[in-house]
Amino acid sequence: MRIFHVFLMTMALLLTPAVARAQGAFGSGAPHIAARLASESAMPAPGKDTAIAFAMEPEAGWHGYWENPGDAGLGMTVKWTLPKGVSVGALRYPVPETLMISGLMNHVYEGPYAVLAPLTVAADVPAGTRLPIRVRADWLACTDKICVPEGADLTLDLVAGDGQVQRADRARFDAWRTHLPRPLGAQASYAMTNGRLHMAIPFPARAQANDVHLFPLAEGFTRYAALQKARREGDRLLIETDAAQGFRGGPMQAVLRTGDHVGFLLTATPGPVPAPQDGAMRTVFIALAGAILGGLLLNIMPCVFPILGLKALSLARAGGNEREVRHEALAYAAGVIATCLALGGALLALRGAGAAAGWAFQLQDPRIILLLLLLVTAIAFNLAGLFDLGGFGGGERLAARGGTIGSFWTGALVAFVATPCTGPFMGAAMGTALVLPVGAALAIFAGLGLGLALPFVLLAYLPALRSRLPRPGPWMARVQRIFAIPMFLTALGLAWLLGQQRGVPAMTLGLGAALLLALLLWWLGRRQHSGRGGGGLVLLGALALLGGGMALLPKQAPAVTLASGAIPFDEARLASLRAAGKPVFLYFTADWCLTCKANEAAAIDRAETRAAFEKAGVTVMVGDWTNADPAITRFLEGQGRSGVPLYLWYAPGREARALSQLLTVSTLTALVP
């Protein structure tokens, strides 16, 4: 919509001469906004600045526009013709007013106003030199019903001199300067959650702030027509409003209006923003509930379920020793929750340092993938009976102590591998966590860990559930061998992911390291059968494999291969397609995200879906987040998300519609007629 208005206004300005001729033929041609060029000093001093101004006077019922006009209109454009040795700086606009017309927010001036600019005379210009200043200015004059492009050739004849300013001129320019936004002197911060922009602005509690409104200097930050909620909290002013579709992120410059044509120029950067007191606890509780529920669902992942099953069998082995059972459960839960807190804390620290990082950042690093590949390979061969973990030393002592330390590290591994695939209930929760205060954010990350650990804890603390487990027996060894199968599949998946991140050489390197580790573990198992050790040597060998593999990993990621007919994510391309009225299905995925891959196989990459989209002229755009991509991270933040999957549907002329994180073919085909 904004692009359409700008196009119309631009065409109107191009036709200004024709309009002027028409006015001359049919009327007096008097402009609806009169303009004149004025200088604070008629004799500017060489080597110094003086102020000049476009003094604008709209007729009653007419208005002009601020430099960012809002949803409609255009600011003033100027083209200078200057003598040698004279330069003019950027235009400085006064604090604007808001005017809502037919649901469109306009940033306007409905009364007399002045746009100022600094004029500089070079130091080598001789005194007495005539300085003819010429400028072509074009602007738009509007009422609430019509707009007329207007313009004028303005002149100002100055003479280089001593810079003297007449008292009347100084008073007039001083009055105009009071309407210019003043530098705030402190940096503001903003955060995003669920498409809402929250901004914290340092502002003394004793300072007056009436009729507060935030005017972004550039497009792409706020939805202009959205209601802005402002409140005071000590020496801070907190503003909440809707973010612009396709929020651009990065530093934001804006004018904060705090009174009638009174305001401050500020810069805001991403950072922590205190949650509003009203509804803050409700927001935290909703996000916490989503995190716990999402953590519960993570237990069905193929790399988690076998471990959970084995932990459940360990409870059956424990018999009636309630103390041992509960200690193991608490240790497992502590490992899961501690890892979730560590990952969440690291993510908050990275974002606080200015890095564009999102949830699952650890799986965007191929070195971490190689580490997990070797670790999961070792677990799989242990479950298959190739060797005994006790051979690494300390196994007997752990067993004697109830296995609490082993349970802790088992929980840590489960959380590290499983949490990146956040599931259908956790996308909004993780996005909310990143804009809450640190304490509340860490509580949500802990809630994710609690949900992941909850099934094992319930088994430990509810004997009635545990009594339903089968009695211990030889069958447990067979089940353990069966559980090795999904772990081997997980190892293969990690090797494939290495290939997706760094190409076939990286996958070959990972498989080779896993094979060498398997040989070392086979050697250890043979020695264990004969009553000998060697776990320390195998551990050193595994560390050497890991270090050598990390050093040899390719540095560059291969080109991303997209599905037939899809195009890679590009925010400018998205805006262009939307401006052209094209329907767009945009989705964000990653090769390490099981939910993403399941949706693609079950719904997106199906012949029925492709046929429906092709018939309706839908453009499919894909944001691949397998490797870290700051542009995708910022866009996800703009949607109130911190990770994938995310599915957006852009119907022609409409805002984005976020789809469910569990897709079906019928869900997608129903989007198009």
XYZ file of C-alpha atoms in Angstrom:
673
model
C 0.000 0.000 0.000
C 2.775 2.434 0.927
C 4.633 1.780 -2.326
C 1.419 2.363 -4.292
C 0.906 5.770 -2.644
C 4.506 6.792 -3.202
C 4.210 5.850 -6.872
C 1.106 7.992 -7.313
C 2.633 10.956 -5.508
C 5.865 10.669 -7.467
C 3.963 10.699 -10.752
C 2.049 13.716 -9.513
C 5.239 15.603 -8.747
C 6.625 14.782 -12.171
C 3.542 16.433 -13.604
C 4.011 19.614 -11.541
C 4.817 21.857 -14.549
C 1.660 20.720 -16.321
C -0.389 21.348 -13.220
C 1.168 24.799 -12.864
C 0.243 25.615 -16.463
C -3.291 24.435 -15.845
C -3.558 26.620 -12.769
C -2.306 29.595 -14.753
C -4.930 28.972 -17.401
C -7.892 28.438 -15.097
C -7.119 30.534 -12.011
C -4.641 32.604 -10.170
C -2.301 29.632 -9.659
C -1.727 30.666 -6.027
C -0.218 27.680 -4.147
C -2.082 26.125 -1.254
C 1.183 26.114 0.690
C 3.122 29.359 0.215
C 6.895 29.055 0.467
C 9.768 31.497 0.774
C 13.474 31.107 1.427
C 14.949 33.034 4.379
C 18.424 33.416 5.868
C 19.248 34.147 9.498
C 22.128 36.376 8.351
C 22.141 38.380 5.130
C 25.948 38.563 5.374
C 27.209 35.064 6.319
C 30.808 34.976 7.504
C 33.330 32.920 5.449
C 34.409 29.766 7.309
C 31.222 29.663 9.400
C 27.659 28.373 9.160
C 24.438 30.280 9.063
C 20.905 28.942 9.080
C 18.524 29.192 6.158
C 14.890 28.133 6.170
C 11.986 27.216 3.926
C 9.142 29.111 5.574
C 5.930 27.248 4.661
C 2.384 28.543 5.229
C -0.486 26.152 4.375
C -3.959 27.496 3.682
C -6.656 26.590 6.173
C -7.614 22.934 5.704
C -4.385 22.075 3.851
C -1.257 20.358 5.145
C 2.315 19.554 4.148
C 4.399 16.479 4.994
C 7.280 15.510 7.262
C 10.400 13.850 5.799
C 8.872 10.412 6.480
C 5.280 11.151 5.481
C 3.796 7.955 6.945
C 1.334 5.767 5.045
C 0.746 8.369 2.304
C 2.172 11.595 0.930
C 5.672 12.802 0.147
C 8.184 15.012 1.878
C 9.759 18.012 0.206
C 12.471 17.545 -2.428
C 15.018 20.243 -3.239
C 17.585 20.837 -5.979
C 20.181 23.513 -5.209
C 22.070 25.825 -7.557
C 24.866 27.318 -5.464
C 27.799 29.661 -6.148
C 31.347 28.445 -5.747
C 32.398 28.085 -2.125
C 28.886 27.619 -0.745
C 27.317 24.355 0.442
C 24.031 23.468 2.115
C 23.596 20.590 4.574
C 20.696 18.215 5.179
C 17.216 19.557 5.756
C 16.041 19.652 9.371
C 12.307 19.169 9.819
C 10.304 20.297 12.866
C 8.439 17.770 15.006
C 5.362 16.744 12.980
C 1.712 16.123 13.798
C -0.359 12.992 13.202
C -3.374 12.941 10.893
C -5.416 9.771 10.303
C -7.332 9.697 7.006
C -9.277 6.595 5.910
C -7.187 4.361 8.115
C -3.880 5.786 6.846
C -1.539 7.581 9.211
C -0.044 10.815 7.846
C 2.874 12.720 9.414
C 1.988 16.315 8.577
C 2.060 20.039 9.330
C -1.353 21.725 9.425
C -0.110 25.207 10.315
C 2.900 27.397 9.439
C 6.214 25.575 9.749
C 9.826 25.962 8.701
C 12.334 23.435 7.374
C 15.855 24.539 8.285
C 19.258 23.761 6.797
C 22.846 24.876 7.538
C 24.527 27.013 4.865
C 28.334 27.072 4.887
C 30.533 29.639 3.182
C 34.097 28.487 2.527
C 36.847 30.273 4.448
C 38.577 31.425 1.244
C 35.547 33.339 -0.086
C 36.441 37.057 -0.019
C 34.253 39.407 1.978
C 31.815 41.309 -0.215
C 31.360 38.395 -2.646
C 27.775 38.144 -3.853
C 26.236 34.750 -3.083
C 23.125 34.077 -5.179
C 21.307 31.036 -3.704
C 18.854 29.293 -6.026
C 16.751 26.229 -5.241
C 13.951 24.316 -6.871
C 11.610 22.985 -4.194
C 8.702 20.579 -4.776
C 6.168 19.451 -2.204
C 2.711 17.999 -1.868
C -0.230 20.012 -0.527
C -3.218 17.981 0.638
C -6.575 18.178 2.334
C -8.423 15.181 3.726
C -9.849 14.609 0.221
C -7.402 15.771 -2.461
C -3.687 16.320 -3.006
C -2.034 18.851 -5.312
C 1.668 18.755 -6.276
C 3.219 22.179 -5.855
C 6.629 23.731 -6.264
C 8.545 26.967 -6.595
C 11.885 28.357 -7.732
C 13.119 30.185 -4.657
C 15.953 32.700 -4.494
C 18.095 34.263 -1.808
C 20.760 36.891 -2.480
C 23.436 37.002 0.203
C 26.778 38.755 0.517
C 29.819 37.305 2.272
C 30.457 39.456 5.327
C 30.786 39.446 9.104
C 27.872 37.089 9.925
C 25.848 39.775 11.681
C 22.272 38.753 12.571
C 19.445 41.226 12.998
C 17.458 40.957 16.216
C 14.175 40.226 14.424
C 15.787 37.521 12.280
C 17.396 35.885 15.341
C 14.058 35.827 17.191
C 12.300 34.334 14.177
C 14.907 31.589 13.672
C 15.079 30.881 17.417
C 11.313 30.315 17.384
C 11.659 27.920 14.460
C 14.510 26.081 16.196
C 12.336 25.383 19.253
C 10.227 23.131 17.039
C 13.203 21.060 15.859
C 13.750 17.740 17.677
C 16.610 17.939 20.164
C 19.174 15.133 20.555
C 18.073 12.812 23.346
C 21.598 12.353 24.703
C 21.027 8.707 25.678
C 20.491 5.560 23.644
C 17.147 3.776 23.651
C 16.610 0.047 23.221
C 13.907 -2.008 21.570
C 12.815 -5.624 21.406
C 10.338 -7.647 19.373
C 7.754 -10.197 20.470
C 4.906 -11.640 18.436
C 5.001 -8.807 15.917
C 5.003 -6.103 18.614
C 7.739 -3.504 19.021
C 8.648 -2.633 22.621
C 10.932 0.364 23.179
C 12.548 1.673 26.349
C 13.645 5.321 26.157
C 15.721 6.977 28.899
C 13.613 9.969 29.939
C 13.772 11.760 33.330
C 10.737 11.206 35.501
C 10.502 14.955 36.168
C 10.403 15.869 32.464
C 7.021 16.527 30.867
C 5.741 14.149 28.202
C 2.292 14.800 26.773
C 0.670 13.433 23.629
C 3.618 11.030 23.173
C 4.163 9.616 19.702
C 7.108 7.883 18.030
C 7.937 8.905 14.419
C 10.517 6.552 12.792
C 12.769 8.377 10.340
C 12.903 5.365 7.997
C 10.348 2.847 6.805
C 10.348 -0.760 7.961
C 10.146 -0.318 11.739
C 6.571 0.376 12.847
C 3.105 0.105 11.397
C 2.240 3.791 11.235
C -1.515 3.470 11.749
C -1.195 1.171 14.772
C -2.067 2.434 18.234
C 0.985 3.431 20.273
C 0.842 2.711 23.998
C 3.157 4.872 26.111
C 3.755 4.695 29.853
C 6.222 6.085 32.373
C 8.343 3.855 34.571
C 10.772 5.859 36.650
C 13.358 7.485 34.422
C 12.175 5.540 31.400
C 9.454 6.001 28.838
C 8.112 2.698 27.497
C 6.360 2.540 24.116
C 4.581 -0.453 22.598
C 3.161 -0.650 19.075
C 2.876 -2.968 16.062
C 6.072 -3.638 14.154
C 6.135 -3.140 10.405
C 5.655 -6.195 8.239
C 9.114 -7.512 7.384
C 10.676 -5.580 10.263
C 14.107 -4.414 9.084
C 15.973 -4.587 12.408
C 19.260 -2.888 13.258
C 19.669 0.649 14.647
C 16.527 2.742 14.497
C 16.413 6.540 14.348
C 13.196 8.256 15.335
C 11.685 11.456 16.663
C 9.874 11.186 19.980
C 7.111 13.776 20.326
C 6.612 14.860 23.943
C 4.449 17.944 23.419
C 3.066 20.375 20.835
C 5.873 20.488 18.224
C 8.326 19.476 20.959
C 10.383 16.328 20.673
C 13.703 14.514 20.768
C 15.834 12.806 18.139
C 16.856 9.357 19.360
C 18.632 6.212 18.239
C 17.434 2.805 19.445
C 19.247 -0.511 19.124
C 18.100 -4.073 19.932
C 18.335 -4.716 23.652
C 16.418 -5.611 26.817
C 13.102 -3.869 27.409
C 11.159 -4.276 30.675
C 7.869 -6.058 30.206
C 4.734 -4.033 30.988
C 3.521 -4.600 34.532
C -0.047 -5.064 33.350
C -0.205 -8.494 31.748
C 3.515 -9.215 32.186
C 2.946 -12.239 34.414
C 0.276 -13.523 32.046
C 2.729 -13.290 29.144
C 5.391 -15.125 31.125
C 2.971 -17.870 32.220
C 1.710 -18.435 28.664
C 5.265 -18.653 27.328
C 6.252 -20.949 30.206
C 3.310 -23.267 29.518
C 4.260 -23.414 25.821
C 7.861 -24.215 26.711
C 6.879 -27.041 29.103
C 4.454 -28.545 26.583
C 7.034 -28.281 23.801
C 9.630 -29.942 26.038
C 7.259 -32.848 26.618
C 6.867 -33.337 22.859
C 10.637 -33.443 22.388
C 10.702 -36.806 24.173
C 9.439 -38.543 21.031
C 12.481 -37.492 18.978
C 14.524 -40.497 17.782
C 17.642 -39.333 19.624
C 15.704 -38.826 22.876
C 13.174 -41.653 23.073
C 15.767 -44.482 23.267
C 17.559 -42.746 26.135
C 14.262 -42.064 27.913
C 13.340 -45.735 27.443
C 16.629 -46.905 28.913
C 16.231 -44.529 31.854
C 12.764 -45.959 32.446
C 14.234 -49.485 32.396
C 16.845 -48.376 34.919
C 13.978 -47.538 37.264
C 12.660 -51.066 36.840
C 16.101 -52.409 37.759
C 16.129 -50.260 40.887
C 13.221 -52.235 42.287
C 11.838 -50.763 45.475
C 14.770 -48.503 46.297
C 12.790 -45.255 46.232
C 15.710 -43.129 47.355
C 17.939 -44.301 44.494
C 15.143 -43.934 41.959
C 14.371 -40.354 42.950
C 18.022 -39.339 43.117
C 18.546 -40.543 39.542
C 15.437 -38.729 38.356
C 16.462 -35.488 40.005
C 19.988 -35.755 38.586
C 18.615 -36.386 35.089
C 16.254 -33.410 35.408
C 19.077 -31.241 36.750
C 21.232 -32.110 33.723
C 18.424 -31.280 31.292
C 17.452 -28.005 32.979
C 21.059 -26.890 33.497
C 21.815 -27.420 29.798
C 18.695 -25.520 28.709
C 19.673 -22.665 31.032
C 23.244 -22.701 29.716
C 22.059 -22.606 26.084
C 19.522 -19.872 26.851
C 22.073 -17.835 28.795
C 24.618 -18.157 25.984
C 21.996 -17.050 23.457
C 21.050 -14.008 25.554
C 24.730 -13.129 25.956
C 25.372 -13.399 22.207
C 22.391 -11.195 21.409
C 23.386 -8.734 24.112
C 26.797 -8.470 22.422
C 25.085 -7.553 19.121
C 25.290 -10.957 17.396
C 22.354 -12.047 15.215
C 21.836 -15.386 16.966
C 18.704 -17.447 17.403
C 17.598 -20.575 19.234
C 19.512 -23.662 18.026
C 22.603 -21.609 17.283
C 24.724 -24.562 18.473
C 23.580 -26.768 15.586
C 24.583 -24.132 13.034
C 28.237 -24.864 13.859
C 29.664 -27.899 11.994
C 32.214 -28.441 14.777
C 29.365 -29.074 17.219
C 27.779 -31.446 14.709
C 31.051 -33.406 14.474
C 31.246 -33.608 18.273
C 27.660 -34.893 18.459
C 28.319 -37.377 15.663
C 31.191 -38.985 17.577
C 29.275 -38.903 20.858
C 26.111 -40.461 19.402
C 28.244 -43.070 17.603
C 29.800 -44.060 20.931
C 26.368 -44.271 22.595
C 24.976 -46.370 19.750
C 27.843 -48.890 19.932
C 27.510 -49.004 23.716
C 23.805 -49.841 23.384
C 24.708 -52.464 20.778
C 26.996 -54.152 23.324
C 30.317 -53.472 21.603
C 31.917 -52.139 24.801
C 31.138 -51.202 28.410
C 31.230 -47.583 29.562
C 32.799 -48.759 32.807
C 35.997 -49.301 30.870
C 36.533 -45.531 30.774
C 37.040 -45.602 34.545
C 34.692 -44.635 37.308
C 31.763 -46.647 36.053
C 31.647 -48.876 39.085
C 31.838 -45.891 41.441
C 28.977 -44.207 39.583
C 26.868 -47.318 39.937
C 27.681 -47.540 43.615
C 26.491 -43.959 44.069
C 23.197 -44.655 42.363
C 24.328 -43.383 38.959
C 23.389 -39.780 39.749
C 26.382 -38.261 37.966
C 25.775 -40.454 34.938
C 22.101 -39.451 34.969
C 23.063 -35.778 35.099
C 25.270 -36.006 32.021
C 22.699 -38.156 30.226
C 20.165 -35.378 30.755
C 22.670 -32.785 29.548
C 23.253 -34.719 26.320
C 19.523 -35.180 25.719
C 18.861 -31.452 26.104
C 21.798 -30.407 23.940
C 20.703 -32.598 21.021
C 16.929 -32.279 21.322
C 16.162 -28.649 22.196
C 16.953 -27.029 18.812
C 13.889 -28.671 17.237
C 11.508 -26.613 19.295
C 8.245 -28.120 18.092
C 4.823 -26.628 17.426
C 4.218 -25.073 20.860
C 7.582 -23.474 21.499
C 8.199 -21.027 18.630
C 6.290 -18.169 20.242
C 7.561 -19.113 23.718
C 11.196 -18.908 22.648
C 10.541 -15.640 20.803
C 8.909 -14.179 23.926
C 11.828 -15.310 26.102
C 14.262 -13.223 24.069
C 12.472 -9.939 24.817
C 11.715 -10.512 28.496
C 14.014 -9.508 31.363
C 16.848 -11.971 31.902
C 15.255 -13.627 34.931
C 11.936 -14.268 33.175
C 13.703 -15.432 30.000
C 15.786 -17.968 31.932
C 12.617 -19.201 33.629
C 11.170 -20.047 30.207
C 14.354 -21.862 29.179
C 14.182 -23.791 32.458
C 10.529 -24.608 31.690
C 11.627 -26.169 28.413
C 14.045 -28.376 30.341
C 11.377 -29.257 32.893
C 9.025 -30.407 30.135
C 11.758 -32.533 28.597
C 12.627 -34.164 31.944
C 9.064 -34.461 33.248
C 8.206 -38.026 32.012
C 11.233 -39.525 33.782
C 10.573 -37.515 36.951
C 6.917 -38.624 37.017
C 7.960 -42.261 36.681
C 10.340 -41.856 39.597
C 7.901 -40.099 41.922
C 4.726 -42.031 41.061
C 5.147 -45.689 42.050
C 1.771 -46.482 40.482
C 3.173 -45.580 37.049
C 6.409 -47.405 37.705
C 4.533 -50.536 38.731
C 3.251 -50.803 35.177
C 6.783 -51.261 33.845
C 7.706 -54.884 32.964
C 9.707 -56.851 35.506
C 13.481 -56.913 34.968
C 14.797 -59.862 32.988
C 16.957 -60.936 30.037
C 14.581 -59.173 27.673
C 16.040 -55.832 28.813
C 19.348 -56.573 27.059
C 17.462 -57.243 23.817
C 15.522 -53.973 24.171
C 18.798 -52.147 24.720
C 20.121 -53.574 21.432
C 16.923 -52.465 19.680
C 17.327 -48.939 21.071
C 20.734 -48.819 19.399
C 19.021 -48.670 15.996
C 17.533 -45.129 16.308
C 20.848 -43.949 17.754
C 22.686 -45.266 14.684
C 20.088 -43.505 12.522
C 20.720 -40.305 14.500
C 24.449 -40.664 13.816
C 23.744 -41.049 10.099
C 21.511 -37.984 10.250
C 24.299 -35.967 11.848
C 26.726 -37.092 9.139
C 24.200 -36.022 6.485
C 23.821 -32.665 8.266
C 27.594 -32.172 8.099
C 27.300 -32.650 4.338
C 24.484 -30.101 4.139
C 26.504 -27.555 6.090
C 29.943 -28.016 4.538
C 29.514 -30.332 1.572
C 30.453 -33.929 0.741
C 34.074 -33.572 2.013
C 32.762 -32.717 5.484
C 30.351 -35.671 5.460
C 33.168 -37.975 4.367
C 35.374 -36.598 7.126
C 32.650 -37.155 9.725
C 31.943 -40.729 8.612
C 35.660 -41.469 8.574
C 36.087 -40.142 12.112
C 33.085 -42.196 13.269
C 34.538 -45.334 11.641
C 37.913 -44.817 13.335
C 36.123 -44.259 16.658
C 34.184 -47.497 16.114
C 37.478 -49.362 15.595
C 38.839 -47.911 18.827
C 35.685 -48.946 20.689
C 35.868 -52.448 19.168
C 39.461 -52.719 20.423
C 38.303 -51.555 23.868
C 35.479 -54.105 23.905
C 37.885 -56.942 23.033
C 40.149 -55.926 25.910
C 37.220 -55.676 28.308
C 36.148 -59.246 27.474
C 39.593 -60.451 28.516
C 39.508 -58.440 31.750
C 41.854 -55.665 30.663
C 41.392 -51.893 30.449
C 42.268 -49.251 27.893
C 39.457 -46.735 28.250
C 41.883 -43.881 28.852
C 43.699 -44.529 25.580
C 40.408 -44.691 23.690
C 39.306 -41.389 25.241
C 42.570 -39.743 24.142
C 42.127 -41.206 20.662
C 38.546 -39.888 20.472
C 39.707 -36.410 21.478
C 42.439 -36.540 18.834
C 39.863 -37.555 16.200
C 37.620 -34.685 17.254
C 40.413 -32.103 17.219
C 41.793 -33.261 13.876
C 38.345 -33.402 12.326
C 37.493 -29.868 13.466
C 40.744 -28.560 12.004
C 40.092 -30.231 8.645
C 36.451 -29.198 8.234
C 35.847 -27.036 5.128
C 35.249 -23.374 5.920
C 32.732 -22.532 3.193
C 29.148 -23.741 3.029
C 27.936 -25.255 -0.283
C 25.240 -23.580 -2.346
C 21.733 -24.252 -1.033
C 19.606 -26.503 -3.234
C 15.943 -25.540 -3.194
C 12.856 -27.442 -4.220
C 11.734 -27.076 -7.821
C 10.207 -23.652 -8.479
C 11.184 -22.170 -5.090
C 13.351 -19.090 -4.700
C 15.705 -18.212 -1.810
C 14.564 -15.766 0.854
C 15.285 -12.142 0.036
C 13.447 -9.399 1.900
C 13.673 -6.935 -0.996
C 12.347 -9.564 -3.415
C 9.522 -10.321 -0.984
C 8.551 -6.639 -0.848
C 8.644 -6.449 -4.648
C 6.387 -9.489 -5.041
C 3.921 -8.125 -2.512
C 3.879 -4.720 -4.187
C 3.074 -6.451 -7.470
C 0.091 -8.208 -5.837
C 1.615 -11.691 -6.068
C 0.658 -14.350 -3.497
C 3.703 -15.650 -1.610
C 4.220 -18.694 0.593
C 7.334 -18.075 2.685
C 8.766 -20.695 4.982
C 11.894 -20.955 7.089
C 13.554 -24.308 7.608
C 16.799 -25.991 8.631
C 18.206 -29.427 7.913
C 18.626 -30.126 11.641
C 14.956 -29.344 12.359
C 12.903 -32.558 12.338
C 9.593 -30.687 12.457
C 10.663 -28.726 9.378
C 11.659 -31.829 7.439
C 8.459 -33.657 8.423
C 6.292 -30.757 7.222
C 8.207 -30.548 3.956
C 7.821 -34.260 3.274
C 4.196 -34.465 4.369
C 2.782 -31.210 3.005
C 5.071 -28.755 1.200
C 6.944 -30.992 -1.261
C 3.823 -32.845 -2.399
C 2.528 -32.918 -5.951
C -0.922 -31.706 -4.849
C 0.530 -28.676 -3.107
C 2.827 -27.790 -6.003
C -0.026 -28.085 -8.480
C -2.338 -25.858 -6.413
C 0.353 -23.217 -5.937
C 1.348 -23.281 -9.600
C -2.260 -22.879 -10.730
C -2.772 -19.866 -8.434
C 0.562 -18.245 -9.356
C 1.972 -18.571 -5.841
C 5.665 -17.807 -5.373
C 7.308 -20.183 -2.892
C 10.184 -18.539 -1.012
C 12.479 -20.512 1.280
C 14.695 -19.246 4.093
C 17.284 -21.957 4.827
C 18.660 -21.475 8.349
C 20.829 -24.598 8.423
C 23.839 -22.318 8.617
C 23.762 -19.040 10.527
C 22.239 -16.246 8.419
C 21.889 -12.807 10.082
C 19.261 -11.651 7.564
C 17.031 -14.625 8.375
C 17.662 -14.216 12.109
C 16.572 -10.573 11.996
C 13.459 -11.403 9.970
C 12.509 -14.158 12.430
C 12.936 -11.668 15.275
C 10.638 -9.289 13.429
C 7.996 -12.007 13.481
C 8.461 -12.578 17.203
C 10.269 -15.879 16.681
C 13.704 -17.090 17.657
C 13.864 -20.277 15.609
C 12.358 -22.462 12.910
C 9.968 -23.606 11.572
C 7.972 -20.538 10.560
C 5.355 -20.552 7.788
C 3.907 -17.304 6.419
C 1.191 -16.799 3.828
C 0.976 -13.459 1.999
C -2.330 -13.087 0.197
C -2.354 -10.230 -2.363
C -2.724 -6.875 -0.630
C -2.787 -8.391 2.857
C -0.454 -8.693 5.807
C 1.319 -11.952 6.604
C -0.691 -14.778 8.092
C 1.315 -17.146 10.312
C 0.351 -20.781 9.729
C 0.410 -23.664 12.161
C 3.756 -25.365 12.739
C 2.125 -28.697 11.896
C 1.155 -28.592 8.202
C -0.982 -30.804 6.002
C -1.617 -30.772 2.277
C -5.184 -29.571 2.850
C -3.904 -26.693 5.013
C -1.770 -25.402 2.147
C -4.121 -26.063 -0.757
C -6.937 -24.304 1.132
C -4.910 -21.078 1.008
C -5.588 -20.626 -2.705
C -8.964 -20.567 -4.488
